[in-house]
Coordinates of C-alpha atoms and ligand atoms in Angstrom, one line a residue:
X1 CA 3.9 15.5 39.2
X2 CA 0.9 17.7 40.2
X3 CA -1.9 16.0 41.9
X4 CA -5.6 15.8 40.9
X5 CA -8.4 16.5 43.2
X6 CA -11.5 14.4 43.0
X7 CA -14.6 14.4 45.2
X8 CA -14.6 11.8 48.0
X9 CA -15.8 8.4 47.0
X10 CA -19.4 7.6 47.6
X11 CA -20.2 4.6 49.6
X12 CA -23.9 4.0 48.7
X13 CA -25.6 3.3 45.5
X14 CA -25.9 6.4 43.4
X15 CA -29.3 7.9 42.4
X16 CA -30.2 6.7 38.9
X17 CA -33.0 7.6 36.5
X18 CA -36.5 6.5 37.7
X19 CA -37.0 4.1 34.9
X20 CA -34.2 1.8 36.0
X21 CA -33.8 -0.2 39.2
X22 CA -30.1 -0.6 40.2
X23 CA -29.2 -3.9 41.6
X24 CA -27.7 -3.9 45.0
X25 CA -23.9 -4.0 44.4
X26 CA -21.2 -1.9 46.1
X27 CA -20.6 1.5 44.7
X28 CA -17.6 1.7 42.3
X29 CA -15.8 4.4 40.6
X30 CA -14.4 3.2 37.3
X31 CA -12.0 4.9 35.0
X32 CA -12.1 4.5 31.3
X33 CA -9.6 5.5 28.5
X34 CA -9.2 5.0 24.8
X35 CA -5.6 4.3 23.6
X36 CA -3.8 3.9 20.3
X37 CA -5.2 4.8 16.9
X38 CA -8.9 5.8 16.8
X39 CA -11.5 3.6 15.4
X40 CA -15.3 3.8 14.6
X41 CA -17.2 2.4 17.6
X42 CA -15.0 3.8 20.4
X43 CA -17.7 6.3 21.4
X44 CA -20.3 3.6 21.2
X45 CA -18.3 1.6 23.8
X46 CA -18.0 4.7 26.1
X47 CA -21.8 5.2 25.8
X48 CA -22.5 1.6 26.7
X49 CA -20.0 1.6 29.7
X50 CA -21.6 4.8 31.1
X51 CA -25.2 3.7 30.5
X52 CA -24.9 0.2 31.9
X53 CA -22.8 1.3 34.9
X54 CA -25.2 4.1 35.8
X55 CA -28.5 2.4 35.0
X56 CA -27.7 -1.0 36.6
X57 CA -25.4 -0.2 39.4
X58 CA -25.4 3.6 40.0
X59 CA -21.6 3.7 39.6
X60 CA -19.5 6.7 38.7
X61 CA -17.5 6.6 35.5
X62 CA -14.4 8.7 35.2
X63 CA -13.2 9.5 31.6
X64 CA -9.5 9.8 31.2
X65 CA -8.4 11.9 28.2
X66 CA -5.7 11.0 25.7
X67 CA -5.0 7.4 26.8
X68 CA -2.6 6.7 29.6
X69 CA -1.2 10.2 29.1
X70 CA -4.3 11.4 30.9
X71 CA -3.4 9.5 34.0
X72 CA -0.1 11.5 34.2
X73 CA -1.4 15.0 33.4
X74 CA -3.5 17.1 35.8
X75 CA -6.9 18.2 34.6
X76 CA -7.3 15.3 32.1
X77 CA -9.9 13.4 34.0
X78 CA -13.6 14.1 34.4
X79 CA -16.8 12.4 35.4
X80 CA -18.7 11.0 32.4
X81 CA -22.4 11.4 33.0
X82 CA -25.4 10.2 31.0
X83 CA -25.7 13.6 29.3
X84 CA -22.1 13.3 28.1
X85 CA -22.8 10.1 26.1
X86 CA -26.0 11.2 24.6
X87 CA -25.9 11.0 20.8
X88 CA -22.6 9.1 20.8
X89 CA -23.7 5.9 19.2
X90 CA -23.2 6.9 15.5
X91 CA -20.3 9.3 16.2
X92 CA -16.8 8.3 14.9
X93 CA -13.6 9.0 16.8
X94 CA -13.5 9.2 20.6
X95 CA -14.7 12.0 22.9
X96 CA -11.8 11.1 25.2
X97 CA -9.2 11.7 22.6
X98 CA -6.4 9.1 22.0
X99 CA -2.7 8.9 21.3
X100 CA -0.2 6.4 20.0
X101 CA 2.3 7.9 22.4
X102 CA 1.9 8.1 26.2
X103 CA 3.3 4.8 27.4
X104 CA 4.1 5.4 31.1
X105 CA 6.6 2.5 31.1
X106 CA 8.6 4.2 28.3
X107 CA 7.9 7.8 28.8
X108 CA 9.9 10.2 26.6
X109 CA 11.3 13.2 28.3
X110 CA 13.8 16.0 27.6
X111 CA 16.7 15.9 30.1
X112 CA 19.4 18.5 29.8
X113 CA 18.7 18.9 26.1
X114 CA 18.7 15.1 25.5
X115 CA 15.7 12.8 24.8
X116 CA 15.5 10.1 27.4
X117 CA 13.1 7.3 28.1
X118 CA 12.0 6.8 31.7
X119 CA 9.6 4.5 33.5
X120 CA 7.0 6.6 35.3
X121 CA 4.4 3.9 35.7
X122 CA 4.5 4.3 39.5
X123 CA 3.2 7.9 39.0
X124 CA 0.3 6.5 37.0
X125 CA -0.4 4.0 39.7
X126 CA -0.4 6.8 42.3
X127 CA -2.7 8.8 40.2
X128 CA -5.1 5.8 39.8
X129 CA -5.1 5.5 43.6
X130 CA -5.5 9.3 44.1
X131 CA -8.5 9.2 41.8
X132 CA -9.9 6.5 44.1
X133 CA -10.6 4.3 41.1
X134 CA -11.8 0.7 41.8
X135 CA -11.0 -0.3 38.2
X136 CA -9.8 0.9 34.9
X137 CA -11.4 0.0 31.5
X138 CA -8.7 0.2 28.8
X139 CA -10.2 0.4 25.3
X140 CA -7.3 -0.2 22.9
X141 CA -5.3 -2.4 20.6
X142 CA -2.2 -4.5 21.2
X143 CA -0.1 -1.6 22.5
X144 CA -2.6 -0.2 25.0
X145 CA -3.6 -3.6 26.2
X146 CA 0.0 -4.6 26.8
X147 CA 0.3 -1.5 28.9
X148 CA -2.9 -2.4 30.7
X149 CA -1.5 -5.9 31.4
X150 CA 1.6 -4.4 33.0
X151 CA -0.5 -2.2 35.2
X152 CA -2.6 -5.2 36.1
X153 CA 0.6 -7.0 37.2
X154 CA 1.3 -4.0 39.4
X155 CA -2.0 -4.3 41.1
X156 CA -4.3 -2.1 39.0
X157 CA -7.8 -3.6 38.4
X158 CA -7.7 -3.5 34.6
X159 CA -10.4 -4.7 32.2
X160 CA -9.6 -4.6 28.5
X161 CA -11.8 -3.9 25.5
X162 CA -10.2 -4.8 22.1
X163 CA -10.1 -2.2 19.4
X164 CA -8.5 -2.1 16.0
X165 CA -9.7 -1.6 12.4
X166 CA -7.0 -4.1 11.3
X167 CA -8.8 -6.9 13.1
X168 CA -5.5 -8.5 14.0
X169 CA -6.0 -9.0 17.8
X170 CA -5.7 -12.6 19.0
X171 CA -8.4 -14.2 21.1
X172 CA -11.3 -12.4 19.5
X173 CA -13.1 -13.2 16.2
X174 CA -13.9 -9.6 15.6
X175 CA -13.0 -6.1 16.8
X176 CA -15.3 -3.1 16.3
X177 CA -14.3 -0.7 13.6
X178 CA -13.1 -3.4 11.2
X179 CA -16.3 -3.9 9.4
X180 CA -16.8 -0.2 9.0
X181 CA -13.3 0.0 7.5
X182 CA -14.2 -2.9 5.1
X183 CA -17.3 -1.1 4.0
X184 CA -15.3 2.1 3.3
X185 CA -12.7 0.1 1.3
X186 CA -15.4 -1.8 -0.6
X187 CA -17.2 1.4 -1.6
X188 CA -13.8 2.8 -2.8
X189 CA -13.3 -0.4 -4.9
X190 CA -16.8 0.0 -6.4
X191 CA -15.9 3.5 -7.5
X192 CA -12.5 2.5 -8.8
X193 CA -14.2 -0.2 -10.9
X194 CA -16.3 2.3 -12.9
X195 CA -13.4 4.7 -13.7
X196 CA -10.9 1.9 -14.2
X197 CA -13.2 0.2 -16.7
X198 CA -13.8 3.4 -18.6
X199 CA -10.1 4.1 -19.1
X200 CA -8.8 0.5 -19.4
X201 CA -6.5 1.1 -16.5
X202 CA -5.0 -1.0 -13.6
X203 CA -6.4 0.6 -10.5
X204 CA -4.6 0.1 -7.2
X205 CA -6.2 0.7 -3.9
X206 CA -3.8 0.8 -0.9
X207 CA -5.5 0.0 2.4
X208 CA -4.4 -0.2 6.0
X209 CA -3.2 -3.5 7.5
X210 CA 0.2 -3.3 9.0
X211 CA 0.7 -7.0 10.0
X212 CA -2.5 -8.5 8.8
X213 CA -4.3 -8.3 5.5
X214 CA -7.9 -8.6 6.7
X215 CA -9.1 -5.3 5.3
X216 CA -7.5 -6.0 1.9
X217 CA -8.8 -9.5 1.8
X218 CA -12.4 -8.8 2.8
X219 CA -12.9 -5.6 0.8
X220 CA -11.2 -7.2 -2.1
X221 CA -13.6 -10.1 -2.0
X222 CA -16.6 -7.9 -1.4
X223 CA -15.5 -5.5 -4.2
X224 CA -14.6 -8.1 -6.7
X225 CA -10.9 -7.3 -7.0
X226 CA -8.7 -9.1 -9.4
X227 CA -5.6 -9.2 -7.3
X228 CA -5.2 -8.9 -3.5
X229 CA -1.8 -8.5 -1.9
X230 CA -1.5 -9.0 1.8
X231 CA 1.4 -9.2 4.3
X232 CA 0.8 -12.9 5.0
X233 CA 1.5 -13.8 1.3
X234 CA 4.6 -12.2 -0.1
X235 CA 4.0 -11.4 -3.7
X236 CA 5.9 -12.1 -6.9
X237 CA 5.6 -9.1 -9.1
X238 CA 6.0 -11.3 -12.2
X239 CA 2.8 -13.2 -11.1
X240 CA 1.0 -9.9 -10.6
X241 CA 2.0 -8.5 -14.0
X242 CA 1.3 -11.9 -15.7
X243 CA -2.3 -11.9 -14.3
X244 CA -2.9 -8.3 -15.6
X245 CA -1.5 -9.2 -19.0
X246 CA -3.7 -12.3 -19.2
X247 CA -6.8 -10.2 -18.4
X248 CA -5.9 -7.8 -21.1
X249 CA -5.3 -10.6 -23.6
X250 CA -8.7 -12.1 -22.8
X251 CA -10.7 -8.9 -23.2
X252 CA -10.8 -7.5 -19.7
X253 CA -9.2 -4.1 -20.3
X254 CA -8.9 -3.1 -16.7
X255 CA -7.8 -4.6 -13.4
X256 CA -8.5 -3.9 -9.7
X257 CA -5.6 -4.5 -7.3
X258 CA -6.1 -4.1 -3.5
X259 CA -2.9 -4.0 -1.5
X260 CA -2.4 -3.8 2.2
X261 CA 0.2 -1.3 3.4
X262 CA 2.1 -4.1 5.0
X263 CA 2.4 -6.2 1.8
X264 CA 5.9 -7.1 0.7
X265 CA 7.5 -8.8 -2.3
X266 CA 8.9 -12.3 -2.0
X267 CA 12.4 -12.0 -0.4
X268 CA 11.8 -8.2 0.1
X269 CA 10.7 -5.8 2.8
X270 CA 7.7 -3.6 3.5
X271 CA 7.6 -0.1 2.1
X272 CA 8.3 2.5 4.7
X273 CA 7.0 6.0 4.4
X274 CA 8.8 7.4 7.4
X275 CA 11.4 5.6 9.6
X276 CA 10.7 5.1 13.3
X277 CA 11.7 8.1 15.4
X278 CA 13.3 5.9 18.1
X279 CA 13.4 2.3 19.4
X280 CA 10.0 2.5 21.1
X281 CA 8.0 3.9 18.2
X282 CA 6.9 2.3 14.9
X283 CA 7.9 3.2 11.4
X284 CA 5.1 4.6 9.2
X285 CA 4.2 2.2 6.4
X286 CA 2.9 3.4 3.1
X287 CA 3.8 3.7 -0.6
X288 CA 3.7 0.0 -1.6
X289 CA 0.9 0.9 -4.1
X290 CA 3.1 3.3 -5.9
X291 CA 6.0 0.8 -6.0
X292 CA 3.8 -1.8 -7.6
X293 CA 2.2 0.7 -10.0
X294 CA 5.6 1.6 -11.4
X295 CA 6.4 -2.0 -11.9
X296 CA 3.1 -2.8 -13.6
X297 CA 3.4 0.1 -16.0
X298 CA 7.0 -0.9 -16.9
X299 CA 6.3 -4.6 -17.3
X300 CA 2.9 -4.6 -18.9
X301 CA 2.5 -1.1 -20.5
X302 CA -0.9 -0.8 -18.8
X303 CA -1.7 2.6 -17.5
X304 CA -1.9 2.5 -13.7
X305 CA -3.4 4.7 -11.0
X306 CA -3.0 4.5 -7.3
X307 CA -5.5 5.5 -4.5
X308 CA -4.3 5.5 -0.9
X309 CA -7.4 5.2 1.3
X310 CA -5.5 6.1 4.5
X311 CA -7.4 7.4 7.4
X312 CA -10.7 7.5 5.7
X313 CA -10.8 3.9 6.9
X314 CA -10.6 5.0 10.5
X315 CA -13.0 7.9 10.4
X316 CA -16.8 8.3 10.2
X317 CA -19.8 6.6 11.6
X318 CA -19.6 2.9 12.7
X319 CA -21.7 0.3 10.8
X320 CA -24.7 -1.3 12.5
X321 CA -22.6 -4.4 13.3
X322 CA -19.8 -2.3 14.9
X323 CA -22.3 -0.3 16.9
X324 CA -23.8 -3.4 18.3
X325 CA -20.5 -5.1 19.0
X326 CA -19.2 -1.9 20.7
X327 CA -22.3 -1.7 22.8
X328 CA -22.1 -5.4 23.8
X329 CA -18.3 -5.0 24.6
X330 CA -19.0 -1.9 26.8
X331 CA -21.7 -3.7 28.7
X332 CA -19.5 -6.8 29.2
X333 CA -16.6 -4.7 30.4
X334 CA -18.8 -3.3 33.2
X335 CA -19.9 -6.9 34.0
X336 CA -16.3 -8.0 34.3
X337 CA -15.7 -5.1 36.7
X338 CA -18.7 -6.0 38.8
X339 CA -17.5 -9.6 38.9
X340 CA -14.0 -8.4 39.8
X341 CA -12.6 -10.5 37.0
X342 CA -9.6 -8.3 36.4
X343 CA -6.7 -8.8 33.9
X344 CA -9.3 -9.9 31.4
X345 CA -10.4 -8.6 28.0
X346 CA -13.8 -8.9 26.5
X347 CA -13.9 -10.8 23.3
X348 CA -16.3 -12.1 20.6
X349 CA -16.2 -15.7 19.8
X350 CA -18.7 -17.9 17.9
X351 CA -21.3 -15.1 17.9
X352 CA -21.0 -14.7 21.7
X353 CA -19.4 -12.0 23.8
X354 CA -17.1 -13.6 26.3
X355 CA -13.7 -12.8 28.0
X356 CA -10.1 -14.0 27.9
X357 CA -7.0 -13.1 29.9
X358 CA -5.4 -10.0 28.4
X359 CA -2.1 -11.8 28.2
X360 CA -3.6 -14.3 25.8
X361 CA -4.7 -11.6 23.4
X362 CA -1.5 -9.6 23.1
X363 CA 2.0 -10.2 21.8
X364 CA 1.1 -12.1 18.7
X365 CA -1.2 -11.1 15.9
X366 CA -4.2 -12.8 14.4
X367 CA -3.1 -13.2 10.8
X368 CA -4.8 -14.4 7.6
X369 CA -4.2 -18.0 6.9
X370 CA -2.6 -18.2 3.5
X371 CA -4.3 -21.6 2.9
X372 CA -7.4 -20.8 4.8
X373 CA -11.0 -21.0 3.6
X374 CA -11.3 -17.3 2.6
X375 CA -8.1 -17.2 0.6
X376 CA -9.0 -20.5 -1.1
X377 CA -12.5 -19.2 -2.0
X378 CA -10.9 -16.1 -3.5
X379 CA -8.5 -18.1 -5.5
X380 CA -11.3 -20.4 -6.7
X381 CA -13.0 -17.5 -8.3
X382 CA -9.8 -16.3 -10.0
X383 CA -8.5 -13.7 -7.6
X384 CA -4.7 -13.6 -7.6
X385 CA -2.5 -13.2 -4.6
X386 CA 0.7 -12.8 -6.5
X387 CA 2.0 -16.3 -5.6
Ligands
F6P1 O1 -4.7 0.9 13.8 C1 -3.7 0.4 13.0 C2 -3.4 1.2 11.8 O2 -4.6 1.3 11.2 C3 -2.4 0.5 10.9 O3 -2.9 -0.3 9.9 C4 -1.7 1.8 10.4 O4 -0.3 1.4 10.0 C5 -1.8 2.7 11.5 O5 -3.0 2.5 12.1 C6 -1.6 4.2 11.1 O6 -1.6 4.9 12.3 P1 -1.3 6.5 12.4 O7 -2.7 7.1 12.6 O8 -0.4 6.6 13.5 O9 -0.8 6.9 11.1

């Protein structure tokens, strides 16, 4: 691997803008990367990390492009200065770039014409040392945080920041990006309502949610859906069709159905759009909306249309809640570095920003409780879950 050249580490507190007074703490050089699928609010976290590290401590922040891949590739690291994070608060995506690939523990390479998987984590460790980083802030979901945990076990000073629009990470009540996705999905439902009602149709909205149905559940509740189908409650298509039939018989000529991409029928499987490329990658989900639409049309005779919201849920400007959460997470990540509390992930619990061990947040998903308050409230007002 080629090496990267970085200026020698500073030993004193860095000069900071005059309106701030850095506290006396040791100088640190801290790396930051964004991994996995992007999410509204990533840039807001980066902005908060840079601002709080520079204003309060005069530290240097090194941005690493394209997730862990950037630790392995020359020229993919650069100093993030205040000017680089100006205007980032409302901007979707991530200025660092991100990737679902790039796991140094399972690196895919071509060897003599064959695809092989090799562990090159020691190269990433060397690169971390060569960059003279005192810590690495990993902003990512389950996959990236698991990688972060492995590097922490190898001696890297890792701090995690949870990210996912699916809101399925354990140990945190909320992740930034989720609320923005719910707003996008709710707006879509509102629009589907007016056209569905005009044409007496069943309108299906397929939303993201691979393992957990949080986006479907919350947008379905907020948008007044008639049926919500989520991975945690396998559906019975007879129940779904029965509900649509009853609505038609009692004068409601249209129905709104919100379905998470990971929803599956009782005794059946998820709908796969594209099979996994290899053992270390995931299959692409999608298409369950079309499967259900065909069944509804056949069993009820109701004309049905499908909208797949897709990556619209991941793009765009973060909501005020997500901007605030991202900012608080970024600030807390810097605090964890200052306190040298490594191997931890910032989290949000009971309206407070806190931290937990990364290992307590990964490996299992935070799922919707099929008998929890929110599902019961939905059922109490007549929303069906196909059960
Ligand atoms: O971030 C998770 C997620 O939103 C899943 O719900 C979805 O299956 C996946 O991202 C899609 O990812 P990609 O951008 O790789 O298609």
